[in-house]
Amino acid sequence: MDKLNKNKNFGVPDGYFDTLSNDIMKKILKEDFSMPPNEGFKVPEGYFETFNARLSGQLEIIQAEEIKVIPLKSYKKHLYAAASVAAVVLLFILVQINNDKTPSYSDLANSDIEQYFEFNDLELSSYDLAEILPIQDMDLNDILESRLDNDNIIDYLDSHIEDFEELNMHHDD
């Protein structure tokens, strides 16, 4: 058998398909397709004669009762989805409205500003800072930690300065 398989690939004998349908028909005719008498389903006697009467009686009973109709497509899922989308959009809008406030200089704490200048080297000289800062709107008491009263200033000048020219109050006109 090995010798036959080595030499031949898959092949069909000559005239095989010509006689195939006849061979199949012969096998079908030889088979017995009848059902044994004890197997299968049995129908009670007179079943089909009384079937119409029983069916119409059941239909009349069903029509007399009120039947609850259950829709096949439920719209609750769509309503829940629409409500959740609306809630997300509303939440997003509310968050955006509350965040419209842009931060300003007055929102910063003094300690934050001091810390920024302390840890970041701005490479600005005192002259550069003097040009940047609005001196017209500033008061000396804004810069100093303790407030200076006019009486204290006059007392200091009286005790430390003997000549008014030392104050450098010359106006070159």
C-alpha positions as MATLAB code, in Angstrom:
seq = 'MDKLNKNKNFGVPDGYFDTLSNDIMKKILKEDFSMPPNEGFKVPEGYFETFNARLSGQLEIIQAEEIKVIPLKSYKKHLYAAASVAAVVLLFILVQINNDKTPSYSDLANSDIEQYFEFNDLELSSYDLAEILPIQDMDLNDILESRLDNDNIIDYLDSHIEDFEELNMHHDD';
ca = [
       0.000    0.000    0.000;
       2.868    2.362    0.702;
       4.141    1.786   -2.826;
       0.843    2.862   -4.335;
       0.589    6.044   -2.259;
       4.122    7.146   -3.082;
       3.565    7.151   -6.790;
       0.082    8.647   -6.891;
      -1.163   11.907   -5.604;
      -4.856   12.432   -5.185;
      -6.664   10.999   -8.134;
     -10.121    9.926   -9.279;
     -10.727    6.825  -11.412;
     -11.717    7.406  -15.006;
     -15.466    7.930  -15.495;
     -16.150    8.262  -11.735;
     -18.302   11.381  -11.985;
     -20.234    9.994  -14.957;
     -21.693    7.137  -12.886;
     -21.830    8.919   -9.481;
     -25.489   10.007   -9.623;
     -26.615    6.508  -10.670;
     -24.669    4.918   -7.815;
     -26.230    7.271   -5.274;
     -29.735    6.579   -6.529;
     -29.172    2.797   -6.295;
     -28.109    3.132   -2.628;
     -31.159    5.250   -1.818;
     -33.527    2.711   -3.333;
     -31.951   -0.094   -1.324;
     -32.436    1.794    1.996;
     -35.664    1.413    3.962;
     -36.806    4.820    5.305;
     -40.031    3.700    6.903;
     -40.573    4.505   10.572;
     -41.074    1.723   13.047;
     -44.614    1.630   14.479;
     -43.599    2.221   18.142;
     -41.416    5.269   17.551;
     -42.368    8.904   16.918;
     -45.156   11.166   18.147;
     -48.754   10.127   18.601;
     -51.752   12.385   18.170;
     -54.850   11.692   20.269;
     -57.915   10.508   18.401;
     -60.151   13.300   17.122;
     -57.532   15.969   17.868;
     -57.689   17.721   14.516;
     -61.491   17.528   14.278;
     -61.944   19.541   17.523;
     -58.891   21.770   17.094;
     -60.715   24.710   15.443;
     -63.407   24.827   18.118;
     -60.874   24.772   20.967;
     -58.693   27.442   19.327;
     -61.595   29.850   18.743;
     -62.727   29.346   22.363;
     -59.293   30.269   23.678;
     -59.140   33.313   21.400;
     -62.480   34.563   22.741;
     -61.203   34.245   26.309;
     -58.028   36.140   25.454;
     -59.947   38.925   23.699;
     -62.283   39.315   26.669;
     -59.347   39.884   29.061;
     -57.439   43.141   29.044;
     -53.930   42.360   27.920;
     -50.994   44.433   29.020;
     -48.843   45.283   26.030;
     -45.120   45.345   26.687;
     -43.195   47.317   24.075;
     -40.274   45.515   22.535;
     -38.104   48.615   22.373;
     -37.564   50.362   25.658;
     -36.897   54.071   25.502;
     -35.701   54.235   29.119;
     -32.128   53.526   28.064;
     -32.227   56.459   25.663;
     -33.694   58.738   28.331;
     -31.008   57.740   30.837;
     -28.275   58.339   28.271;
     -29.682   61.759   27.329;
     -30.027   62.751   30.998;
     -26.452   61.740   31.775;
     -25.107   63.671   28.774;
     -27.123   66.733   29.816;
     -25.790   66.469   33.377;
     -22.187   66.291   32.150;
     -22.675   69.297   29.855;
     -24.311   71.292   32.665;
     -21.487   70.428   35.054;
     -18.883   71.446   32.462;
     -20.618   74.796   31.879;
     -20.848   75.500   35.609;
     -17.170   74.741   36.089;
     -16.264   77.024   33.196;
     -18.390   79.869   34.580;
     -16.731   79.606   37.980;
     -13.246   79.530   36.431;
     -13.697   82.667   34.300;
     -12.136   84.735   37.060;
      -8.598   85.522   35.930;
      -6.002   85.739   38.679;
      -4.794   89.208   39.509;
      -1.906   90.689   41.430;
      -4.122   91.268   44.472;
      -4.911   87.532   44.638;
      -1.278   86.732   45.410;
      -0.213   86.631   49.020;
       2.696   88.824   50.050;
       4.580   85.772   51.258;
       4.266   84.196   47.781;
       5.692   87.285   46.138;
       8.562   87.526   48.625;
       9.329   83.852   48.191;
       9.376   84.236   44.407;
      11.864   87.114   44.542;
      13.962   85.319   47.123;
      14.372   82.061   45.183;
      14.440   83.457   41.625;
      17.341   85.544   40.467;
      15.835   88.281   38.319;
      19.183   89.952   37.574;
      17.644   93.362   38.085;
      19.517   96.196   39.666;
      17.908   98.674   42.003;
      17.729  101.167   39.104;
      15.884   98.618   36.948;
      13.418   97.975   39.754;
      12.932  101.726   40.217;
      11.982  102.035   36.550;
       9.529   99.129   36.730;
       7.769   99.969   40.005;
       5.164  102.754   39.919;
       6.642  105.202   42.414;
       3.877  107.787   42.001;
       1.307  105.441   43.540;
       3.591  104.206   46.319;
       3.937  105.484   49.804;
       7.022  105.030   51.918;
       4.920  103.252   54.523;
       4.016  100.591   51.911;
       7.656   99.529   51.740;
       8.570   99.693   55.409;
       7.357   97.159   57.918;
       6.639   99.756   60.603;
       4.855  102.998   59.900;
       6.717  106.278   60.195;
       5.001  109.204   61.770;
       5.924  112.760   60.861;
       6.871  113.444   64.479;
       9.340  110.552   64.472;
      10.935  111.780   61.243;
      11.364  115.305   62.562;
      12.877  114.017   65.809;
      15.330  111.856   63.869;
      16.385  114.751   61.618;
      16.811  117.060   64.573;
      19.055  114.649   66.396;
      21.217  113.492   63.466;
      21.473  116.372   61.010;
      22.909  119.700   61.945;
      22.800  121.457   58.620;
      19.961  121.473   56.099;
      22.430  121.286   53.250;
      23.252  117.786   54.292;
      19.732  116.776   53.333;
      20.619  117.457   49.726;
      17.527  119.502   49.084;
      19.090  121.741   46.514;
      17.017  122.520   43.500;
      18.987  123.287   40.410;
      16.846  125.709   38.471;
];
